[in-house]
Structure formats: structure tokens, C-alpha cells
Amino acid sequence: MVDLGEVRESRLLGLVECAKEHALFIYTHRRMAITADDVSLEDIFPVSCHFEVVEGEHIRIRVSFQQEVLALSLPFGSHSRFFLRELNKAWSGKEGPSLYWFYPTSRGGAGREGRDDMVRSSSHTPANKAQMLAMPKFGLRDNLIRCELLKSEDQYTHLQNFSFFLATYNVNGQPPKESLAPWLSCSTSPPDVYCVGFQELDLSKEAFFFNDTPREPEWMRAVSEALHPDAKYALVKLVRLVGIMLLVYVKREHAEFLSEVEAETVGTGIMGRMGNKGAVAIRFHFHNSDVCVVNSHLAAHIEEYERRNQDYRDICSRLQFRLLDLSRPPLNIMKHNVVLWVGDLNYRISDLDVDQVKELITKNDYETLHNYDQLKRQLDEEAVFEGFIEGEIQFQPTYKYDTGSNDWDTSEKCRAPAWCDRILWRGKNITQSSYQSHMTLKTSDHKPVSSLLQIGIKVVNEEAYKKKFEEIVRTIDKMENECIPSVTLSRRELHFQDVKYMEHHTESLTLYNDGQVPCQFEFIKKLDEPTYSKPWLTANPPKGFLAQGAEVDIDLEVFVNRATAPDLNLGLEQIEDILVLHLERGKDYFLSVSGNYLSSCYGTPITTLCQLREPIRDMPLPTVRALVGGRLPLGIPKEIWMMVDHLFRNAIKQEDLFQQPGLRSEFQEIRDYLDTGVPDSLPGSNHSVAEALLLFLESLPEPVVPYSLYQQCLDCCSSPMLCKKVISKLPQCHKNVFDYLAAFLRELLKNSEHNHLDVNILGENGRNSTAAGQNLYSLYRLFCEHFFLNPLQPPTCH
């Protein structure tokens, strides 16, 4: 997605190849493009001898063709650089002048508060050897050099301390109302690096659904103006997910030693994916050390500490950085020398009432109070943040205060004080100089927190590096002429027992390098197949490098989702595959993958489910296949009735229904109950049942509103009469489900005084919870018309 020049219009760019010719296609699109009908072609710029791209600062480019000129501002990150690289390839084969890369030498006197201070990744200079090694010049040879240099790192590097100022602040959706200098300039000397995290930057629905907010530049300006006045800083990177924002600044004299700057986000909120909770992260290579900074906002409420633990695990497993060198696998958080973690972690104080907590605070007895802190208990049990360290807490809890004051919460809920806002670190050669809160800032119901760390960074000795590099190259030259790679596999047959829908199943094997030289391995595609494996199978890592005598564990993971479940449910696809493991300059090895899949109502068509009186797990696959297109004894699938009936009886007044995610373990219990009928009643919390219902609708191969009717829905949504006509065209069982869900949602809205739901929340939640825009969002306005024109009775058992 790009912004067009000064008018700031959002567009989609596509580089299209046809008959060895290329063109830049520019599309307009709806705010949340879902299907092909949501985008339309606006203009085409042929990549020919008249085509030219001029790149300015910060991935701003001008595209010209004949007399037309287009100004584009691409988002930061590896995706944009990859797009420009592919555009460069397309252009390089054309006759005429080559691409002109224009880098202004002047910053135009830009102020410290603007993005004109953005740090660019270092180019390939003698002062940046790590970046040079990241370029895919030699393939296997490059990996050999990198591996040997890493093993010999102590011979050409030394540790040098740099000060990192870490800061976190939950601003409760407020704009900056006061100077941040008492928080960010509290150190006596200017730190080398600033890492500043915010949570709840904007609580509006626009920020949640469209990820747009005016608060980003406001708080960014406030931070820039509050940095230590005794040094000049450049912005390394800014990344934001809804209200979670992270900024990293560095002293300008250190900027040339930063490279490989990347940013990623991961949502863990609604449906385990939405950005109301989650994390943003920035990683960079500083001298010869890899640093990753994470800012997270975990699940709220005192009793939800297990959900917070799960959020942490999800962030660690799902957040991965794509590197500029695409031959190298993505990096996760823990693959860095230094990991710095800030944020509103939301862990509370348990087993004490409000008065007891406040009494200990009055006595400044933080040591006793800390023993009741949930995060400390989870750290002691090694249930979360394993390997991380938090400094000693010698300040009073940072939550919750009356906004604009230092008074504890006097609202009706009168929440107990808690250390929600925390800073932790992971790595060697790190010491903490300070860890404190800042009571003078009163904008929010939280207080900001800061920590000053002294971190030993590996700095390269250029002369020693050059000597070692040349020595390694000579050794590899000799090795390449003597040996061929060889490996041993611990197993070549892997069986996955009882695979279930949306449940990870992993089998491992060990690859041992028994040859005389290091080797590079990769799973490769079989003849006439698009990928190296079936879509439900993933190898981790799919490629890698093995030093001589080394071994690596490869995890083969089976995960069945909405895309792969339909064929598996009907027995049209099996858990069977053959993987080809290829050695560079060596032979291929074949791995056999087999297993059995337990059929599920998730991913099964509505029409099929309406013919099943028994749980699907009790029906043989031939019987299920034979039912396709038969008589429909049930008006709606019994699985939908079970979930809706449970929510109707137990959660009609539940606050935050369809907005707060459930637990993964409870979803698995609900899925097993729907598939087997055991136990006798639906398990799990109301939130887990609600999420299970959304996941069920998302998994349908054909949505409640069939794809064939989408365009009619969009065309008719402004007319109540036409809405009713479109609804009447739904297949009978689909119409029954639509009416049934409408009746249930109507009952929810009748109780909005208790559950705080409204039509916009329900409609937008449907929009964000389903792939391909199916179900309630695709008919959002149509549903509203039908919903208010056709009052329905509460759900009843079929």
C-alpha cells in the first residue's frame, strides 16, 4: 500500500509481467480490500525506455512515463525494498537510461522533530562488515564465511558499553498535554540509544479498525522535543499497531554503525489476531551485535494472567523479521544477542485487597508487595519471560490513578494499584543503572516508567577482522576442492497421529553433518508442484547451514486451517506427502510424511452439516461424502445451535462479548465437544464459546452469504426492499442460519445496557474476524436493514 504524493491518497501497487514485458499497475481500493471486487485499476505505467523512477529520502519515489509524473511514498520495511528491487530488475533489461537513484546530500535543515532524521541502514563500507556478509554474493560460500567469522568473533571484536534508555507509557488514549522531559531527560548524561514505547495511543474505533490516528505524529513530536538536550538524535524507526507504538532513536554519531533495521507487528487481541492487544518490535544490527526491542500490551483484568502468558508465547512464536537477504531465514525475537522488552504487561497484584495494597505502599514496603505480583510469581515459576531479567522495583505501582492527579483510582471499580508497566531484558553484559517511575506526569491513569541500561556491544577491530576474513577465505578455497557434503537423518518416516482442526502437531528429526565440509540444506519443490510441501505442512527451518560435525533439529509441523480442512473433512485429501531435502553440491534425501485427520464440523459446508444428526466424528467418511446434495433433515447445523443456545442462555448480558478473546485450550475443548458430543454440556467460558462461533463461521468453505451473491449485496444494501429480496435468494439452510444469527444478535442488542454492544461493534467485529470478508461483514449494511425490518424470536432448539 502506498500514499500518493502530497494528496496522501492510499493506493495499491502491482508489478505485472506478461510476455516478458512489465508494467506498474496502480489500483484504487476500499478501506479494507477483501475481494477482487473491492479494487479497481486506475492507471498503468509501462516499464519501457520512457519509464523512470527517481527515489528520494525515506522510500519516497517519483515515477514518470512520457508526460505523466506520479509521486509515491512507500511504507518502511523489507517489503518496500523488495518491491523496488524487483522494479529495478524489470527496468534493467530495457533499452534506454538505467534507473537513477537520487539521494539528496542535504537534509534541508529539517528539525529534530520530523522524520527527516530517519536513519538509513549503512551501506557496504569497511565500517560495516555485517551488512556486507548479508548480501547473497556467493550462496553457500557466503554462509561458510559467515559461520567461520561467527565462531572466531572474539578474535576481532571487543566489548564497548553503550547506554540504552528504555521507556514505556500507557497514555489511555490522551493527547500529549505536558512536556515529557521529566521522563525522557532524567539521566545526567545523554544516553546513546532511546527506546520509547506507548500503549493505548488512541482508543477510537477508527484507530482499531483502520489503524489510522492523528495521535502518532503528536506523540512522536512530544518525544522528539523531550530527548536529552545535550545530544543530537536521529530516528532509527517508528512502528505502530493500533495504539501500540515504538520509537527508537540513536545519537547521530552512532547512526553509521546501524544496519539491517526492520520492524514487525503481531496482534493477540480479538480472535487472537487483532491489534487491540499485541506487540510491535524493531530489530537492528549495532556494530556487531543484534538488538531487538519489543513493546507489548498484554491482556487485561486481574484474573487473566494465563491469557497474558499465552499472549507472550504467541508474540514470541509469531513475530518474525524478514531480512533484506531473502536467502536467510526469518529471525524471531530470541535469535538476537540483546532483547529489550517494555510495555503495559498488565500483570496485577493478587491475594491482597485494595486496602492492604495501599497500606504496604504507604509504608514503602515494596519488597513485601512485590511478592504478591503476578509477573514475579510467573517469572519464579519459569512460566513466562524465561531468561529475562527485571531490575529491583523501588517505586510505587504505576496503575491506576485518577487522570490529572497522583490519587489512586476513585471510580466505582476502585481498582487495586499494580505494577502494570514493566521493563525487562535478556542477554549478556547488561547492567541496570536506574529503574523508576515518573510521578510528575499526570496525563494518563498510568505513570510512565524508565530504565537506563549499560549494554556491552561487540565492536569490530577492522585490521583484525580483515586478517581473519582473508584467512577463512584461503581455508575455504582449499576445502572446496577436497570434499563433498554428506548428512545423516535420524528418521525418514514421520507419522502424525489424530490431527485436529487448528491444532499444531509437530514431529522432529535430527540432521547431522557427518561429512568433511560444512553444508547447506533446503527442502525443494517436486516436479510440477508450486511449493516444497502440502499447504498443511511446514518445515522449520526449511533451509539452513550445518558446520562440520554439527547437527540441527528440524520440526515438521502439521496445521489444518480453513483453507485445507474442507477436503480433509470429506476424505478428498489425506495427511500424506513426500518431502525432498536437497544438499547444495550434494544428493537429495526423501522424507515420508503420513497421518490421520479427525474430521471436524469446522471447515464442513452448511448443507452437509444440516444432514448430520450425529456428531461428524461418529460418521464414516464415505457416509459423509454420500450426504452431499441430499435431503436436509435439520433447519440449521446443530453445532451452530449449540453455541448460540449456550450464549443465549449464559452470555446475553456478558460484557465485552465478541471483543475479548477466549483461551486456546478452551476452544479446543469446544471443538472436540461439537465433533464428538462428549462431554454432555458445552465447555469453556462465554468468551471462548463466542470466539469458537466466529471461528466456525470463518471456517465455512461457502460463507453464510455465498460468494455468488456478494456483488448483489453491495449493490442493494441501500434499499430495504432489495435487501429482503437478496436474502430470499439465499439457499434455504444458509437463510436459516442468517435469520438465526440475526435473531441472536437482536437479543444481544436488547441487552446493550449490560453488554455494551451496538450494531457498529457487532458489524465491524464480523468484518475483522473473517477471511475473505465473509459472513456478517460482507452483508453488514444488508444485515442492518434486514435486522430492523424483520424482528425475530429468540433462538429455539431444532
Coordinates of N, CA, C and O in Angstrom, one line a residue, residues 25-134:
F25 N 1.1 -1.4 -12.3 CA -0.4 -1.2 -12.2 C -0.7 -0.5 -10.9 O -0.2 -0.9 -9.8
I26 N -1.6 0.5 -11.0 CA -2.0 1.3 -9.8 C -3.5 1.1 -9.6 O -4.3 1.3 -10.5
Y27 N -3.9 0.6 -8.4 CA -5.2 0.3 -8.1 C -5.8 1.2 -7.0 O -5.1 1.6 -6.0
T28 N -7.0 1.6 -7.1 CA -7.8 2.2 -6.0 C -8.4 1.0 -5.3 O -8.6 0.0 -5.8
H29 N -8.8 1.2 -4.0 CA -9.3 0.1 -3.2 C -10.2 0.7 -2.1 O -10.1 1.8 -1.7
R30 N -11.0 -0.2 -1.6 CA -11.8 0.1 -0.4 C -10.9 0.2 0.8 O -9.8 -0.4 0.7
R31 N -11.4 0.8 1.9 CA -10.5 0.9 3.0 C -10.0 -0.4 3.5 O -8.8 -0.5 3.9
M32 N -10.8 -1.4 3.5 CA -10.3 -2.8 3.8 C -10.6 -3.7 2.6 O -11.7 -4.3 2.6
A33 N -9.8 -3.7 1.7 CA -10.0 -4.5 0.4 C -10.1 -6.0 0.8 O -9.2 -6.5 1.5
I34 N -11.1 -6.7 0.3 CA -11.3 -8.1 0.6 C -11.3 -9.0 -0.6 O -10.6 -10.0 -0.6
T35 N -12.1 -8.6 -1.6 CA -12.2 -9.5 -2.8 C -11.7 -8.6 -4.0 O -11.5 -7.4 -3.8
A36 N -11.7 -9.3 -5.1 CA -11.3 -8.6 -6.4 C -12.2 -7.4 -6.7 O -11.8 -6.4 -7.3
D37 N -13.5 -7.6 -6.2 CA -14.5 -6.5 -6.5 C -14.2 -5.2 -5.7 O -14.8 -4.2 -6.0
D38 N -13.3 -5.4 -4.7 CA -13.0 -4.2 -3.8 C -11.9 -3.3 -4.4 O -11.6 -2.3 -3.8
V39 N -11.3 -3.8 -5.4 CA -10.2 -2.9 -6.0 C -10.5 -2.7 -7.5 O -11.2 -3.4 -8.1
S40 N -10.0 -1.6 -8.0 CA -10.3 -1.2 -9.4 C -9.0 -0.6 -10.0 O -8.3 0.2 -9.3
L41 N -8.7 -0.9 -11.2 CA -7.5 -0.4 -11.9 C -7.6 1.0 -12.2 O -8.6 1.4 -12.9
E42 N -6.7 1.9 -11.8 CA -6.8 3.3 -12.0 C -5.8 3.7 -13.1 O -6.2 4.6 -14.0
D43 N -4.6 3.2 -13.2 CA -3.6 3.7 -14.2 C -2.6 2.6 -14.4 O -2.4 1.7 -13.6
I44 N -1.9 2.7 -15.6 CA -0.8 1.7 -15.9 C 0.3 2.5 -16.4 O 0.2 3.4 -17.3
F45 N 1.6 2.2 -15.9 CA 2.8 2.8 -16.3 C 3.7 1.7 -16.9 O 4.2 0.9 -16.2
P46 N 3.8 1.6 -18.2 CA 4.6 0.6 -18.8 C 6.1 0.8 -18.5 O 6.6 1.9 -18.4
V47 N 6.7 -0.3 -18.1 CA 8.2 -0.3 -17.8 C 8.9 -0.4 -19.1 O 9.3 -1.5 -19.6
S48 N 9.2 0.8 -19.8 CA 9.8 0.8 -21.1 C 10.9 1.8 -21.0 O 11.3 2.3 -20.0
C49 N 11.5 2.2 -22.2 CA 12.6 3.1 -22.2 C 12.1 4.5 -21.8 O 13.0 5.4 -21.6
H50 N 10.8 4.8 -21.8 CA 10.3 6.1 -21.3 C 10.0 6.1 -19.8 O 9.6 7.2 -19.3
F51 N 10.2 5.0 -19.2 CA 9.9 4.9 -17.8 C 11.1 5.2 -16.9 O 12.2 4.9 -17.2
E52 N 10.8 5.9 -15.8 CA 11.9 6.3 -14.9 C 11.4 6.4 -13.5 O 10.3 6.8 -13.2
V53 N 12.3 6.0 -12.6 CA 12.0 6.0 -11.2 C 13.1 6.9 -10.5 O 14.3 6.6 -10.7
V54 N 12.7 7.9 -9.8 CA 13.7 8.7 -9.0 C 13.3 8.5 -7.6 O 12.2 8.9 -7.1
E55 N 14.3 8.0 -6.8 CA 14.0 7.7 -5.4 C 14.6 8.9 -4.5 O 15.8 9.2 -4.7
G56 N 13.8 9.4 -3.7 CA 14.3 10.4 -2.7 C 14.5 9.8 -1.4 O 14.7 8.6 -1.2
E57 N 14.5 10.6 -0.3 CA 14.7 10.1 1.0 C 13.5 9.3 1.5 O 12.4 9.5 1.1
H58 N 13.7 8.4 2.4 CA 12.7 7.7 3.1 C 11.7 6.9 2.2 O 10.5 6.9 2.4
I59 N 12.2 6.3 1.2 CA 11.4 5.5 0.2 C 10.3 6.3 -0.4 O 9.2 5.8 -0.5
R60 N 10.6 7.5 -0.7 CA 9.7 8.3 -1.5 C 10.2 8.3 -2.9 O 11.4 8.6 -3.2
I61 N 9.4 8.0 -3.9 CA 9.8 7.8 -5.3 C 8.9 8.6 -6.2 O 7.7 8.9 -5.9
R62 N 9.5 9.0 -7.3 CA 8.7 9.7 -8.4 C 8.8 8.8 -9.6 O 9.8 8.4 -10.1
V63 N 7.6 8.4 -10.2 CA 7.5 7.5 -11.3 C 7.1 8.4 -12.5 O 6.1 9.1 -12.4
S64 N 7.8 8.3 -13.6 CA 7.4 9.1 -14.8 C 7.3 8.3 -16.0 O 8.0 7.3 -16.2
F65 N 6.3 8.6 -16.9 CA 6.1 7.9 -18.1 C 5.6 8.9 -19.1 O 4.5 9.5 -18.9
Q66 N 6.4 9.3 -20.1 CA 6.1 10.3 -21.1 C 5.8 11.6 -20.3 O 6.7 12.1 -19.6
Q67 N 4.6 12.1 -20.3 CA 4.3 13.4 -19.6 C 3.7 13.2 -18.3 O 3.5 14.2 -17.6
E68 N 3.5 12.0 -17.8 CA 2.8 11.8 -16.5 C 3.9 11.6 -15.5 O 4.9 10.9 -15.7
V69 N 3.6 12.2 -14.3 CA 4.5 12.0 -13.2 C 3.7 11.6 -11.9 O 2.7 12.3 -11.7
L70 N 4.1 10.7 -11.2 CA 3.4 10.2 -10.0 C 4.4 10.2 -8.8 O 5.4 9.6 -8.9
A71 N 4.0 10.8 -7.7 CA 4.8 10.8 -6.5 C 4.2 9.8 -5.5 O 3.0 9.8 -5.3
L72 N 5.1 8.9 -5.1 CA 4.7 7.8 -4.2 C 5.5 7.8 -2.9 O 6.7 8.1 -2.9
S73 N 4.9 7.5 -1.8 CA 5.5 7.3 -0.5 C 5.3 5.9 0.0 O 4.2 5.6 0.4
L74 N 6.3 5.0 -0.1 CA 6.1 3.6 0.3 C 6.3 3.5 1.8 O 7.1 4.2 2.4
P75 N 5.7 2.5 2.4 CA 5.9 2.2 3.8 C 7.3 1.7 4.0 O 7.9 1.1 3.2
F76 N 7.9 2.0 5.2 CA 9.2 1.5 5.5 C 9.2 0.0 5.7 O 8.2 -0.6 6.0
G77 N 10.3 -0.7 5.5 CA 10.4 -2.1 5.7 C 11.0 -2.9 4.5 O 11.1 -2.4 3.4
S78 N 11.2 -4.2 4.8 CA 11.8 -5.0 3.7 C 10.9 -5.2 2.6 O 11.3 -5.4 1.4
H79 N 9.6 -5.2 2.8 CA 8.6 -5.4 1.7 C 8.8 -4.3 0.6 O 8.8 -4.6 -0.6
S80 N 8.9 -3.1 1.1 CA 9.1 -2.0 0.1 C 10.4 -2.1 -0.6 O 10.5 -1.9 -1.8
R81 N 11.5 -2.4 0.1 CA 12.8 -2.5 -0.6 C 12.8 -3.7 -1.5 O 13.3 -3.6 -2.6
F82 N 12.1 -4.8 -1.2 CA 12.0 -5.9 -2.1 C 11.2 -5.5 -3.4 O 11.6 -5.9 -4.5
F83 N 10.1 -4.7 -3.2 CA 9.4 -4.3 -4.4 C 10.2 -3.4 -5.3 O 10.2 -3.6 -6.5
L84 N 11.0 -2.5 -4.7 CA 11.8 -1.6 -5.5 C 12.9 -2.4 -6.2 O 13.3 -2.1 -7.4
R85 N 13.4 -3.4 -5.5 CA 14.5 -4.3 -6.2 C 13.9 -5.0 -7.4 O 14.6 -5.1 -8.4
E86 N 12.7 -5.5 -7.2 CA 12.0 -6.2 -8.4 C 11.7 -5.2 -9.5 O 11.9 -5.6 -10.7
L87 N 11.4 -4.0 -9.1 CA 11.1 -3.0 -10.1 C 12.4 -2.7 -10.9 O 12.4 -2.5 -12.1
N88 N 13.5 -2.6 -10.1 CA 14.8 -2.3 -10.7 C 15.2 -3.5 -11.7 O 15.7 -3.2 -12.8
K89 N 14.9 -4.7 -11.4 CA 15.2 -5.9 -12.2 C 14.4 -5.7 -13.5 O 14.9 -6.0 -14.6
A90 N 13.1 -5.4 -13.4 CA 12.3 -5.2 -14.6 C 12.8 -4.1 -15.5 O 12.7 -4.2 -16.7
W91 N 13.3 -3.1 -14.9 CA 13.8 -1.9 -15.7 C 15.1 -2.2 -16.3 O 15.4 -1.8 -17.5
S92 N 16.0 -3.0 -15.7 CA 17.4 -3.2 -16.1 C 17.5 -3.8 -17.5 O 18.5 -3.6 -18.2
G93 N 16.5 -4.6 -17.9 CA 16.5 -5.2 -19.2 C 16.0 -4.4 -20.3 O 16.0 -4.9 -21.5
K94 N 15.6 -3.2 -20.1 CA 15.0 -2.3 -21.1 C 16.1 -1.4 -21.8 O 17.1 -1.1 -21.1
E95 N 15.9 -1.1 -23.0 CA 16.8 -0.2 -23.6 C 16.5 1.3 -23.1 O 15.4 1.6 -22.8
G96 N 17.6 2.0 -23.1 CA 17.4 3.4 -22.6 C 18.2 3.6 -21.3 O 18.9 2.7 -20.8
P97 N 18.0 4.7 -20.7 CA 18.8 5.0 -19.4 C 18.4 4.1 -18.3 O 17.2 3.7 -18.2
S98 N 19.3 3.8 -17.4 CA 19.0 2.9 -16.3 C 18.3 3.7 -15.2 O 18.3 4.9 -15.3
L99 N 17.9 3.0 -14.1 CA 17.2 3.7 -13.0 C 18.2 4.7 -12.4 O 19.4 4.4 -12.2
Y100 N 17.7 5.8 -12.1 CA 18.5 6.9 -11.5 C 18.1 7.0 -10.0 O 17.0 7.4 -9.6
W101 N 19.1 6.5 -9.1 CA 18.8 6.6 -7.7 C 19.3 7.9 -7.1 O 20.5 8.1 -7.1
F102 N 18.4 8.7 -6.6 CA 18.8 10.0 -6.3 C 18.8 10.2 -4.7 O 17.7 10.0 -4.1
Y103 N 19.9 10.4 -4.1 CA 19.9 10.6 -2.7 C 20.4 12.1 -2.4 O 21.6 12.4 -2.6
P104 N 19.6 12.9 -1.9 CA 20.0 14.3 -1.6 C 21.1 14.3 -0.6 O 21.1 13.5 0.4
T105 N 22.0 15.2 -0.8 CA 23.1 15.3 0.2 C 22.7 16.2 1.4 O 23.4 16.2 2.4
S106 N 21.7 17.0 1.2 CA 21.3 17.9 2.3 C 20.0 17.5 2.9 O 19.1 17.0 2.2
R107 N 19.8 17.7 4.1 CA 18.6 17.4 4.8 C 17.7 18.6 4.8 O 16.6 18.5 5.5
G108 N 18.0 19.6 4.2 CA 17.2 20.8 4.1 C 16.9 21.4 5.4 O 15.9 22.1 5.6
G109 N 17.8 21.3 6.4 CA 17.6 21.9 7.7 C 16.4 21.4 8.4 O 15.8 22.1 9.2
A110 N 16.0 20.2 8.2 CA 14.9 19.6 8.9 C 15.1 19.6 10.4 O 16.2 19.4 10.9
G111 N 14.0 19.9 11.1 CA 14.1 19.9 12.6 C 14.2 18.6 13.2 O 14.0 17.5 12.6
R112 N 14.5 18.5 14.5 CA 14.7 17.3 15.2 C 13.4 16.5 15.3 O 13.4 15.3 15.5
E113 N 12.3 17.2 15.2 CA 11.0 16.5 15.5 C 10.5 15.8 14.2 O 9.5 15.0 14.4
G114 N 11.0 16.0 13.1 CA 10.5 15.4 11.9 C 11.1 14.0 11.5 O 12.1 13.6 12.1
R115 N 10.6 13.4 10.5 CA 11.1 12.1 10.1 C 12.3 12.3 9.2 O 12.9 11.4 8.7
D116 N 12.7 13.5 8.9 CA 13.9 13.8 8.2 C 15.1 13.3 8.9 O 16.2 13.3 8.4
D117 N 15.0 13.0 10.2 CA 16.1 12.5 11.0 C 16.2 11.0 10.9 O 16.9 10.3 11.6
M118 N 15.4 10.4 10.0 CA 15.4 8.9 9.9 C 16.8 8.4 9.5 O 17.4 8.8 8.6
V119 N 17.2 7.3 10.3 CA 18.5 6.7 10.0 C 18.3 5.7 8.9 O 17.4 4.9 8.9
R120 N 19.2 5.8 7.9 CA 19.2 4.8 6.8 C 20.2 3.7 7.2 O 21.2 4.0 7.8
S121 N 19.9 2.4 6.8 CA 20.8 1.3 7.0 C 22.1 1.7 6.3 O 22.1 2.1 5.2
S122 N 23.2 1.3 7.0 CA 24.5 1.6 6.5 C 24.8 0.9 5.2 O 24.3 -0.1 4.9
S123 N 25.5 1.6 4.3 CA 25.9 0.9 3.0 C 27.1 0.0 3.2 O 27.6 -0.1 4.3
H124 N 27.6 -0.6 2.1 CA 28.6 -1.6 2.3 C 30.0 -0.8 2.3 O 30.6 -0.6 1.3
T125 N 30.4 -0.5 3.5 CA 31.6 0.2 3.8 C 32.5 -0.6 4.7 O 32.0 -1.5 5.3
P126 N 33.8 -0.3 4.7 CA 34.6 -1.1 5.6 C 34.2 -1.1 7.1 O 34.5 -2.0 7.8
A127 N 33.4 -0.1 7.4 CA 32.9 0.0 8.8 C 31.7 -0.8 9.1 O 31.2 -0.8 10.2
N128 N 31.2 -1.5 8.1 CA 30.0 -2.3 8.2 C 30.2 -3.7 7.6 O 29.6 -3.9 6.5
K129 N 30.9 -4.5 8.2 CA 31.2 -5.8 7.7 C 29.9 -6.8 7.7 O 29.8 -7.6 6.9
A130 N 29.1 -6.6 8.8 CA 28.0 -7.5 8.9 C 27.0 -7.3 7.7 O 26.5 -8.2 7.2
Q131 N 26.8 -6.0 7.3 CA 26.0 -5.8 6.1 C 26.5 -6.4 4.9 O 25.8 -7.0 4.0
M132 N 27.9 -6.3 4.7 CA 28.5 -6.9 3.5 C 28.3 -8.4 3.5 O 27.9 -9.0 2.4
L133 N 28.3 -9.1 4.6 CA 28.1 -10.5 4.7 C 26.7 -10.9 4.5 O 26.4 -12.1 4.1
A134 N 25.8 -10.0 4.6 CA 24.4 -10.3 4.4 C 24.0 -10.4 3.0 O 22.9 -10.9 2.6

